[in-house]
CSV table of C-alpha atoms and ligand atoms in Angstrom, one decimal:
chain,number,residue,atom,x,y,z
A,16,MET,CA,93.1,90.7,159.2
A,17,LEU,CA,90.2,88.5,159.9
A,18,SER,CA,88.4,88.9,163.2
A,19,ASP,CA,88.1,85.8,165.4
A,20,GLN,CA,84.4,86.0,165.0
A,21,VAL,CA,84.5,85.9,161.1
A,22,LEU,CA,87.2,83.2,161.2
A,23,SER,CA,85.1,80.9,163.4
A,24,GLN,CA,82.0,81.6,161.2
A,25,LEU,CA,84.0,80.7,158.1
A,26,LYS,CA,85.3,77.5,159.8
A,27,GLU,CA,81.7,76.6,160.7
A,28,LEU,CA,80.6,77.1,157.1
A,29,VAL,CA,83.2,75.0,155.3
A,30,GLY,CA,84.8,72.9,158.0
A,31,PRO,CA,87.9,74.0,160.0
A,32,SER,CA,90.4,72.2,157.7
A,33,TYR,CA,89.1,74.2,154.6
A,34,VAL,CA,90.1,77.6,156.0
A,35,LEU,CA,93.8,78.0,155.2
A,36,LEU,CA,96.0,80.4,157.0
A,37,GLU,CA,99.5,79.0,156.6
A,38,PRO,CA,101.9,81.5,154.9
A,39,GLU,CA,102.7,79.0,152.1
A,40,ASP,CA,99.0,78.6,151.3
A,41,LEU,CA,98.4,82.4,151.3
A,42,GLN,CA,101.4,82.7,149.0
A,43,ARG,CA,100.3,79.9,146.7
A,44,PHE,CA,96.6,81.0,146.4
A,45,GLY,CA,97.4,84.7,146.3
A,46,VAL,CA,98.9,85.1,142.9
A,47,ASP,CA,98.4,84.0,139.3
A,48,ARG,CA,101.3,83.7,136.8
A,49,THR,CA,102.2,87.4,137.1
A,50,THR,CA,105.2,88.2,139.2
A,51,LEU,CA,104.6,91.9,139.8
A,52,TRP,CA,102.5,91.8,143.0
A,53,GLN,CA,103.2,90.4,146.4
A,54,PRO,CA,100.4,88.1,147.6
A,55,ASN,CA,98.8,89.1,150.9
A,56,PRO,CA,95.4,87.5,151.4
A,57,CYS,CA,93.9,87.2,154.9
A,58,ALA,CA,92.8,83.6,154.4
A,59,VAL,CA,91.8,81.0,151.8
A,60,VAL,CA,88.5,79.4,152.1
A,61,LEU,CA,87.5,76.2,150.2
A,62,PRO,CA,83.7,75.8,150.1
A,63,ALA,CA,82.2,72.6,148.7
A,64,THR,CA,78.7,73.8,147.7
A,65,ILE,CA,77.1,76.8,146.1
A,66,THR,CA,75.1,77.5,149.2
A,67,ALA,CA,78.3,77.6,151.2
A,68,VAL,CA,79.7,80.1,148.6
A,69,GLN,CA,76.5,82.1,149.1
A,70,ALA,CA,76.9,82.1,152.9
A,71,ILE,CA,80.5,83.3,152.6
A,72,VAL,CA,79.5,86.1,150.3
A,73,LEU,CA,76.7,87.2,152.6
A,74,LEU,CA,79.2,87.1,155.6
A,75,ALA,CA,81.7,89.2,153.5
A,76,ASN,CA,79.0,91.8,152.8
A,77,GLU,CA,78.1,92.0,156.4
A,78,HIS,CA,81.8,92.6,157.4
A,79,ASN,CA,82.9,94.6,154.3
A,80,LEU,CA,85.4,92.0,153.5
A,81,ALA,CA,86.9,92.0,150.0
A,82,ILE,CA,86.9,88.6,148.1
A,83,VAL,CA,89.2,87.4,145.4
A,84,PRO,CA,87.8,84.4,143.4
A,85,SER,CA,90.6,81.9,142.6
A,86,GLY,CA,90.7,79.2,139.9
A,87,GLY,CA,93.8,77.5,138.5
A,88,ARG,CA,95.7,80.8,138.8
A,89,THR,CA,97.2,80.5,135.3
A,90,GLY,CA,96.1,84.0,134.4
A,91,LEU,CA,98.6,86.5,133.0
A,92,SER,CA,97.0,89.9,134.0
A,93,GLY,CA,96.8,89.8,137.8
A,94,GLY,CA,93.1,89.1,137.8
A,95,ALA,CA,93.4,86.5,140.6
A,96,VAL,CA,96.0,88.4,142.7
A,97,ALA,CA,95.1,89.1,146.3
A,98,LYS,CA,97.5,91.7,147.6
A,99,ASP,CA,95.4,93.8,150.0
A,100,GLY,CA,94.2,91.4,152.7
A,101,GLU,CA,91.3,89.9,150.7
A,102,LEU,CA,89.6,86.6,151.5
A,103,ILE,CA,90.3,84.1,148.7
A,104,ILE,CA,87.5,81.8,147.7
A,105,ALA,CA,88.8,78.8,145.8
A,106,LEU,CA,86.4,76.3,144.3
A,107,ASP,CA,88.9,73.4,144.1
A,108,ARG,CA,86.5,71.1,146.0
A,109,MET,CA,83.7,71.9,143.5
A,110,ASN,CA,85.5,69.9,140.8
A,111,THR,CA,83.2,67.1,139.7
A,112,VAL,CA,80.8,66.3,136.8
A,113,ILE,CA,77.3,67.2,138.2
A,114,GLU,CA,75.4,66.0,135.1
A,115,PHE,CA,76.1,64.6,131.7
A,116,ASN,CA,73.4,64.3,129.0
A,117,ALA,CA,74.3,62.5,125.8
A,118,ILE,CA,71.1,63.7,124.0
A,119,ASP,CA,71.9,67.4,124.7
A,120,ARG,CA,75.6,66.7,124.3
A,121,ALA,CA,76.0,68.8,127.4
A,122,ILE,CA,77.9,68.5,130.7
A,123,THR,CA,77.3,70.4,133.9
A,124,VAL,CA,80.5,70.7,136.1
A,125,GLY,CA,81.6,72.4,139.3
A,126,ALA,CA,83.6,75.5,138.4
A,127,GLY,CA,86.8,74.0,140.1
A,128,MET,CA,87.1,71.2,137.5
A,129,ILE,CA,90.3,71.3,135.6
A,130,THR,CA,89.9,72.0,131.9
A,131,ALA,CA,91.9,68.9,130.8
A,132,GLU,CA,89.6,66.7,132.9
A,133,VAL,CA,86.5,68.2,131.2
A,134,GLN,CA,88.2,67.5,127.9
A,135,ALA,CA,89.0,64.0,128.9
A,136,PHE,CA,85.4,63.3,130.2
A,137,ALA,CA,84.0,64.6,126.9
A,138,ALA,CA,86.4,62.3,125.0
A,139,SER,CA,85.4,59.3,127.0
A,140,HIS,CA,81.9,59.9,125.7
A,141,ASP,CA,83.1,60.4,122.1
A,142,LEU,CA,82.6,64.1,122.4
A,143,LEU,CA,84.8,67.2,122.3
A,144,TYR,CA,85.1,70.2,124.6
A,145,PRO,CA,87.0,72.3,122.0
A,146,VAL,CA,88.4,75.2,123.9
A,147,ASP,CA,92.1,74.3,124.4
A,148,PHE,CA,95.3,76.1,125.4
A,149,ALA,CA,98.7,75.3,126.9
A,150,ALA,CA,97.4,75.8,130.5
A,151,ALA,CA,94.5,73.3,130.1
A,152,GLY,CA,96.3,71.0,132.5
A,153,SER,CA,95.9,73.3,135.5
A,154,SER,CA,93.4,76.0,134.6
A,155,GLN,CA,89.8,75.5,136.0
A,156,ILE,CA,86.6,75.9,134.1
A,157,GLY,CA,85.4,78.7,136.3
A,158,GLY,CA,88.5,80.7,135.6
A,159,ASN,CA,88.2,80.1,131.9
A,160,ILE,CA,84.7,81.4,132.0
A,161,ALA,CA,85.6,84.4,134.2
A,162,THR,CA,88.2,85.4,131.6
A,163,ASN,CA,86.5,84.1,128.5
A,164,ALA,CA,89.6,82.1,127.6
A,165,GLY,CA,90.6,81.7,124.0
A,166,GLY,CA,93.4,79.5,123.0
A,167,ILE,CA,94.6,77.7,119.9
A,168,ASN,CA,91.5,76.7,118.1
A,169,VAL,CA,89.5,80.0,118.2
A,170,ILE,CA,89.6,80.3,114.4
A,171,ARG,CA,87.4,77.2,114.2
A,172,TYR,CA,85.6,77.0,117.5
A,173,GLY,CA,85.5,80.5,119.0
A,174,MET,CA,86.1,81.4,122.6
A,175,THR,CA,84.9,79.9,125.9
A,176,ARG,CA,81.8,82.1,125.6
A,177,ASP,CA,80.6,80.2,122.6
A,178,TRP,CA,80.4,76.9,124.7
A,179,ILE,CA,78.6,78.1,127.8
A,180,ILE,CA,74.9,77.2,127.8
A,181,GLY,CA,74.2,77.6,131.5
A,182,LEU,CA,75.8,79.1,134.6
A,183,ARG,CA,75.0,79.0,138.3
A,184,VAL,CA,76.6,82.0,140.0
A,185,VAL,CA,76.6,83.8,143.4
A,186,THR,CA,76.4,87.5,142.8
A,187,GLY,CA,78.4,90.0,144.9
A,188,ALA,CA,75.1,90.8,146.7
A,189,GLY,CA,74.8,87.1,147.6
A,190,ASP,CA,72.0,86.0,145.3
A,191,ILE,CA,72.1,82.7,143.5
A,192,LEU,CA,71.3,83.0,139.8
A,193,ALA,CA,70.6,80.1,137.5
A,194,LEU,CA,71.4,81.5,134.0
A,195,ASN,CA,70.1,80.0,130.8
A,196,GLN,CA,69.8,76.5,132.2
A,197,GLY,CA,71.4,74.7,129.2
A,198,LEU,CA,69.0,76.1,126.6
A,199,LEU,CA,70.0,76.6,123.0
A,200,LYS,CA,67.3,79.2,122.4
A,201,ASN,CA,66.1,81.5,125.0
A,202,ASN,CA,65.1,85.1,124.1
A,203,THR,CA,63.7,86.3,127.4
A,204,GLY,CA,65.4,89.6,127.8
A,205,TYR,CA,68.9,90.4,128.9
A,206,ASP,CA,71.2,87.4,128.9
A,207,PHE,CA,73.1,87.9,132.1
A,208,ARG,CA,75.1,84.7,131.4
A,209,HIS,CA,77.2,86.7,129.0
A,210,LEU,CA,77.8,89.5,131.5
A,211,PHE,CA,79.4,87.0,133.8
A,212,ILE,CA,81.5,85.5,131.1
A,213,GLY,CA,84.7,87.6,130.9
A,214,SER,CA,83.8,89.7,134.0
A,215,GLU,CA,87.0,88.5,135.7
A,216,GLY,CA,85.3,87.8,139.1
A,217,THR,CA,84.0,91.4,139.5
A,218,LEU,CA,80.3,90.6,139.4
A,219,GLY,CA,79.9,87.2,140.9
A,220,LEU,CA,81.4,83.8,141.6
A,221,ILE,CA,80.8,81.3,138.9
A,222,CYS,CA,80.1,78.0,140.8
A,223,GLU,CA,78.7,75.7,138.1
A,224,ALA,CA,78.7,75.7,134.4
A,225,THR,CA,76.8,73.8,131.7
A,226,LEU,CA,79.0,73.3,128.6
A,227,GLN,CA,78.0,72.4,125.1
A,228,LEU,CA,80.1,69.6,123.8
A,229,THR,CA,80.5,68.8,120.1
A,230,ARG,CA,81.4,66.0,117.7
A,231,PRO,CA,85.1,65.1,117.9
A,232,GLN,CA,87.4,65.8,115.0
A,233,THR,CA,89.0,63.2,112.8
A,234,ASP,CA,92.8,63.3,113.2
A,235,THR,CA,94.5,66.5,112.5
A,236,THR,CA,97.4,67.4,110.2
A,237,VAL,CA,99.8,70.2,111.1
A,238,MET,CA,102.0,72.2,108.7
A,239,VAL,CA,104.8,74.5,109.8
A,240,LEU,CA,105.8,77.0,107.2
A,241,GLY,CA,108.9,79.2,107.2
A,242,ILE,CA,107.9,82.8,106.2
A,243,LYS,CA,109.9,85.8,105.1
A,244,THR,CA,108.1,88.9,106.5
A,245,PHE,CA,105.2,90.0,108.6
A,246,ALA,CA,103.4,91.1,105.4
A,247,ASP,CA,103.9,87.6,103.9
A,248,ILE,CA,102.4,85.9,107.0
A,249,VAL,CA,99.1,87.7,106.3
A,250,GLU,CA,99.3,86.8,102.6
A,251,VAL,CA,99.7,83.1,103.6
A,252,LEU,CA,96.8,83.4,106.1
A,253,GLN,CA,94.6,84.9,103.4
A,254,ALA,CA,95.6,82.2,100.9
A,255,PHE,CA,94.7,79.4,103.3
A,256,THR,CA,91.6,80.8,105.0
A,257,ALA,CA,90.1,81.7,101.6
A,258,GLN,CA,90.1,78.1,100.5
A,259,MET,CA,90.2,75.8,103.5
A,260,ALA,CA,88.5,75.4,106.9
A,261,LEU,CA,91.3,75.6,109.4
A,262,ASN,CA,91.5,74.6,113.1
A,263,ALA,CA,94.4,76.9,113.8
A,264,PHE,CA,96.7,79.5,112.1
A,265,GLU,CA,99.4,80.4,114.7
A,266,PHE,CA,102.7,82.2,114.2
A,267,PHE,CA,106.0,82.6,116.0
A,268,SER,CA,109.3,84.3,115.2
A,269,GLN,CA,112.8,82.7,114.8
A,270,ALA,CA,113.6,84.2,118.3
A,271,ALA,CA,110.6,82.3,119.8
A,272,LEU,CA,111.7,79.1,118.0
A,273,ASP,CA,115.3,79.5,119.3
A,274,LYS,CA,114.1,79.8,122.9
A,275,VAL,CA,111.9,76.8,122.6
A,276,THR,CA,114.4,74.5,120.9
A,277,GLU,CA,117.2,75.6,123.3
A,278,GLY,CA,115.0,75.6,126.4
A,279,GLN,CA,112.9,72.4,125.8
A,280,GLY,CA,115.2,70.5,123.5
A,281,HIS,CA,112.6,70.2,120.8
A,282,PRO,CA,114.0,69.8,117.3
A,283,ALA,CA,113.5,72.6,114.8
A,284,PRO,CA,110.8,71.9,112.1
A,285,PHE,CA,113.4,72.0,109.3
A,286,ALA,CA,117.0,73.1,108.6
A,287,THR,CA,116.2,76.5,107.0
A,288,GLN,CA,116.0,79.4,109.4
A,289,THR,CA,113.3,81.9,108.5
A,290,PRO,CA,112.3,85.2,110.3
A,291,PHE,CA,108.8,83.8,111.0
A,292,TYR,CA,106.9,80.5,111.1
A,293,ALA,CA,103.2,79.8,110.7
A,294,LEU,CA,101.6,76.7,112.2
A,295,VAL,CA,98.5,75.6,110.3
A,296,GLU,CA,96.2,72.9,111.5
A,297,PHE,CA,93.4,71.2,109.6
A,298,GLU,CA,91.4,68.0,109.8
A,299,THR,CA,93.2,65.1,108.1
A,300,ARG,CA,91.4,64.0,104.9
A,301,PRO,CA,93.0,63.1,101.5
A,302,SER,CA,91.2,66.1,99.9
A,303,THR,CA,92.3,68.6,102.6
A,304,ASN,CA,95.9,67.4,102.6
A,305,ASP,CA,96.1,67.7,98.8
A,306,HIS,CA,94.6,71.1,99.0
A,307,ALA,CA,97.0,72.3,101.7
A,308,MET,CA,99.9,71.0,99.7
A,309,ALA,CA,98.7,72.9,96.6
A,310,LEU,CA,98.4,76.1,98.7
A,311,PHE,CA,101.8,75.5,100.2
A,312,GLU,CA,103.3,75.3,96.7
A,313,GLN,CA,101.4,78.4,95.6
A,314,CYS,CA,102.7,80.4,98.6
A,315,THR,CA,106.2,79.1,97.9
A,316,ALA,CA,105.9,80.2,94.2
A,317,GLN,CA,104.9,83.7,95.4
A,318,GLY,CA,108.1,83.9,97.5
A,319,TRP,CA,106.1,84.1,100.8
A,320,VAL,CA,107.0,80.7,102.1
A,321,LEU,CA,110.7,79.6,102.2
A,322,ASP,CA,110.4,76.1,103.6
A,323,GLY,CA,107.8,73.8,105.2
A,324,VAL,CA,107.0,70.5,106.8
A,325,VAL,CA,103.7,68.5,107.0
A,326,SER,CA,103.0,66.1,109.8
A,327,GLN,CA,102.8,62.5,108.7
A,328,SER,CA,101.4,61.1,112.0
A,329,LEU,CA,99.5,62.3,115.0
A,330,ALA,CA,102.7,62.1,117.1
A,331,GLN,CA,104.5,64.4,114.6
A,332,ALA,CA,101.6,66.8,114.6
A,333,ARG,CA,101.8,67.0,118.4
A,334,ALA,CA,105.5,67.5,118.4
A,335,LEU,CA,105.1,70.4,115.9
A,336,TRP,CA,102.5,72.0,118.2
A,337,ARG,CA,105.0,71.9,121.1
A,338,LEU,CA,107.1,74.5,119.2
A,339,ARG,CA,104.2,76.9,119.5
A,340,GLU,CA,102.6,75.9,122.8
A,341,ASP,CA,105.7,75.8,124.9
A,342,ILE,CA,106.8,79.3,124.0
A,343,SER,CA,105.0,81.1,126.9
A,344,GLU,CA,106.3,78.7,129.5
A,345,THR,CA,109.8,78.8,128.2
A,346,LEU,CA,109.9,82.6,128.2
A,347,TRP,CA,109.1,82.9,132.0
A,348,HIS,CA,112.8,82.6,132.5
A,349,TRP,CA,113.2,86.1,131.2
A,350,GLN,CA,110.4,87.7,133.2
A,351,PRO,CA,108.8,89.0,130.1
A,352,TYR,CA,106.5,92.0,129.7
A,353,LYS,CA,103.5,90.7,127.9
A,354,ASN,CA,101.3,92.3,125.3
A,355,ASP,CA,98.1,90.5,124.3
A,356,ILE,CA,96.6,92.7,121.6
A,357,SER,CA,94.2,92.3,118.6
A,358,VAL,CA,92.9,94.1,115.6
A,359,ARG,CA,90.5,92.9,112.8
A,360,ILE,CA,92.1,90.6,110.3
A,361,SER,CA,91.6,93.0,107.5
A,362,LYS,CA,93.7,95.5,109.4
A,363,MET,CA,96.5,93.1,110.3
A,364,PRO,CA,98.9,94.0,107.5
A,365,ASP,CA,99.0,97.7,108.2
A,366,PHE,CA,98.8,97.1,112.0
A,367,LEU,CA,101.7,94.7,111.9
A,368,ALA,CA,103.9,97.1,110.0
A,369,ASP,CA,103.1,100.0,112.4
A,370,VAL,CA,103.5,98.0,115.6
A,371,ASP,CA,106.8,96.5,114.2
A,372,GLU,CA,108.1,100.0,113.5
A,373,LEU,CA,107.0,101.3,116.9
A,374,VAL,CA,108.5,98.4,118.8
A,375,SER,CA,111.8,98.3,117.0
A,376,THR,CA,112.4,102.1,117.5
A,377,ARG,CA,111.2,102.1,121.2
A,378,TYR,CA,112.9,98.8,122.2
A,379,PRO,CA,116.2,99.0,120.4
A,380,ASP,CA,118.0,97.4,123.3
A,381,PHE,CA,115.5,94.8,124.4
A,382,GLU,CA,115.0,91.3,123.0
A,383,ILE,CA,111.5,91.0,121.4
A,384,VAL,CA,109.7,87.7,120.9
A,385,TRP,CA,106.7,87.7,118.5
A,386,TYR,CA,104.1,84.9,118.5
A,387,GLY,CA,100.4,84.5,118.7
A,388,HIS,CA,97.1,83.5,117.1
A,389,ILE,CA,97.5,85.4,113.9
A,390,GLY,CA,94.4,83.8,112.5
A,391,ASP,CA,92.4,85.6,115.2
A,392,GLY,CA,94.2,88.9,114.7
A,393,ASN,CA,95.8,88.3,118.2
A,394,LEU,CA,99.5,89.0,118.8
A,395,HIS,CA,101.4,88.0,122.0
A,396,LEU,CA,104.3,90.4,121.9
A,397,ASN,CA,106.7,89.5,124.7
A,398,ILE,CA,109.6,91.8,125.7
A,399,LEU,CA,112.4,90.0,127.5
A,400,LYS,CA,113.9,91.6,130.6
A,401,PRO,CA,117.7,92.1,130.4
A,402,GLN,CA,119.3,90.2,133.3
A,403,ASP,CA,120.9,93.3,134.9
A,404,LEU,CA,117.9,95.6,134.7
A,405,PRO,CA,115.7,95.6,137.9
A,406,GLN,CA,112.2,94.4,137.2
A,407,THR,CA,110.4,97.6,138.3
A,408,ASP,CA,112.6,99.7,135.9
A,409,PHE,CA,112.0,97.3,133.1
A,410,PHE,CA,108.2,97.2,133.7
A,411,ALA,CA,108.1,101.0,133.9
A,412,ARG,CA,109.8,101.4,130.6
A,413,CYS,CA,107.6,98.8,128.9
A,414,GLY,CA,104.5,100.3,130.5
A,415,ALA,CA,105.4,103.6,128.9
A,416,VAL,CA,105.7,101.9,125.5
A,417,SER,CA,102.3,100.2,126.1
A,418,LEU,CA,100.7,103.6,126.2
A,419,GLU,CA,101.9,104.2,122.6
A,420,ILE,CA,100.8,100.7,121.6
A,421,GLY,CA,97.4,101.6,123.2
A,422,GLU,CA,97.2,104.8,121.1
A,423,LEU,CA,98.0,102.8,118.0
A,424,LEU,CA,95.3,100.2,118.9
A,425,ALA,CA,92.8,102.9,119.5
A,426,ARG,CA,93.5,104.3,116.0
A,427,TYR,CA,92.9,100.8,114.6
A,428,GLY,CA,89.9,100.1,116.8
A,429,GLY,CA,91.8,97.2,118.3
A,430,SER,CA,91.9,95.6,121.8
A,431,ILE,CA,94.4,96.0,124.5
A,432,SER,CA,93.5,92.5,125.7
A,433,ALA,CA,92.5,90.0,123.2
A,434,GLU,CA,92.3,87.0,125.5
A,435,HIS,CA,94.2,87.3,128.8
A,436,GLY,CA,91.9,89.9,130.4
A,437,VAL,CA,92.5,93.2,132.0
A,438,GLY,CA,93.0,92.3,135.7
A,439,LEU,CA,95.4,94.7,137.3
A,440,LEU,CA,98.0,94.6,134.6
A,441,LYS,CA,96.1,96.3,131.8
A,442,LYS,CA,93.7,98.4,133.8
A,443,SER,CA,95.4,101.7,132.9
A,444,LEU,CA,95.1,100.7,129.2
A,445,LEU,CA,91.4,100.1,129.3
A,446,PRO,CA,90.5,103.6,128.0
A,447,TYR,CA,92.3,102.8,124.7
A,448,SER,CA,89.8,100.1,124.0
A,449,ARG,CA,86.6,101.2,125.8
A,450,SER,CA,85.0,104.6,125.8
A,451,PRO,CA,84.4,106.7,129.0
A,452,VAL,CA,80.7,106.0,128.6
A,453,GLU,CA,81.3,102.2,128.4
A,454,ILE,CA,83.5,102.3,131.4
A,455,ALA,CA,80.9,104.3,133.4
A,456,LEU,CA,78.3,101.7,132.3
A,457,MET,CA,80.6,98.9,133.5
A,458,ARG,CA,80.8,100.6,136.8
A,459,SER,CA,77.0,100.7,137.1
A,460,VAL,CA,76.7,97.1,136.1
A,461,LYS,CA,79.2,96.2,138.9
A,462,LYS,CA,77.2,98.3,141.4
A,463,THR,CA,74.0,96.4,140.4
A,464,PHE,CA,75.5,92.9,141.0
A,465,ASP,CA,78.0,93.8,143.7
A,466,PRO,CA,76.6,96.9,145.5
A,467,LYS,CA,79.3,97.0,148.2
A,468,SER,CA,82.1,96.3,145.7
A,469,ILE,CA,83.5,93.4,147.6
A,470,LEU,CA,84.2,91.2,144.6
A,471,ASN,CA,87.7,91.4,143.2
A,472,PRO,CA,87.9,95.1,143.8
A,473,GLY,CA,90.4,97.1,141.7
A,474,LYS,CA,90.4,94.5,138.9
A,475,VAL,CA,89.5,95.7,135.3
A,476,PHE,CA,88.7,99.2,136.5
A,477,ASP,CA,88.6,101.1,139.8
A,478,SER,CA,85.1,101.4,141.3
A,479,LEU,CA,84.0,104.9,142.2
A,480,THR,CA,83.1,105.0,145.9
B,16,LIG,C1,99.6,81.6,124.3
B,16,LIG,O1,98.9,81.8,123.3
B,16,LIG,C2,99.1,82.1,125.6
B,16,LIG,O2,100.6,80.8,124.3
B,16,LIG,C3,100.2,82.8,126.5
B,16,LIG,O3,98.0,82.9,125.5
B,16,LIG,C4,100.7,84.0,125.8
B,16,LIG,O4,102.3,84.1,127.5
B,16,LIG,C5,101.8,84.7,126.6
B,16,LIG,O5,102.1,85.9,126.3
B,17,LIG,ZN1,97.3,83.0,123.5
């Protein structure tokens, strides 16, 4: 509960209509895409400037009030869940372009700007912000940075981290830091910018970001290939990446395709049904298209590829992408338990065989949907909840299997969260990917930037008090 005194101070700082207390606002701002936790924030506050954010953080320190930073709330790990009476700070009003510089090919934006709007602004200047994913229409840049979002073009462009050349943040202690200031070269000691990227709101509030933009692509061609086995997918990946620069190499199973074609009404890519499908994207040029066709024939001759289709227009390329991009949204109907795991590409064949065996013996009665960014070594393994099983029982069973997947990942030197972040959901799995010394160091980093542990407490790891 907020005291009357703090409430009136908040109203003074941001204006009375920007402190939200209505149950539907608390409900809406208090959760991300996860469904496991009941939202219960004390209020939502919508500041319009970085100095207002700073004043709120100082006030929260004074009153020991926990804060949950909130972006577009498209996260999948509970990183933006406010379930324990926290104050939510949402930067929806800090959503404009602050500066654009064509010479630097850089844009500075408020952290509340929607990803797709940043992409559209870049495109209107014949430039590209290349980080892209299905939730781009509602996710905010600040949230993308806080979770170091990945997406569908990582194989070519890397993660969000690779495009951030400057940040203005308010730390948990209430200091404003201007980090890196848009520079391309800056070797002046520790680069705190990279600590804040991916810190899931535990160190500071990202208020403004300077993003590097790049040259736009020519049109793209998409190929969907029907593939026989897991092992064959990796052979096909190797055949393509050894010889071509790809924008994407994604995969999904027949079960994923069935759900998307039934749920969204999209047509299947071709008549043949195959256990797996790879979606390959590359820039359209006569040479690349010929090369891709030759590789397709080679993979077919090897028996890895059973059928395939190549887009003949941008519209067809987009339609093929829907088969992959709409999977996550379609599966929400089954309240899936999500795994977002990765290993090095060279370890993929053995890892896939081991995880497949583990999953098929441990989930004999559950429906499993495989998909993900195979070109990044990143699998999204979704387990669908049987209708008659209560959600808590289902999650308890899946949670137990996750520990075994964690052990397997630890043996492979893999990650328990490739791109979605740890949040609340994967917190218990963190020790499979990070050593006790690393976790202790993370705690001391948190203490340095957020001495009273008021920022997103309980996310990623529990702070020692
Ligand atoms: C994707 O790649 C997203 O589609 C979501 O990262 C994955 O919902 C998921 O498990
Ligand atoms: Zn993904």
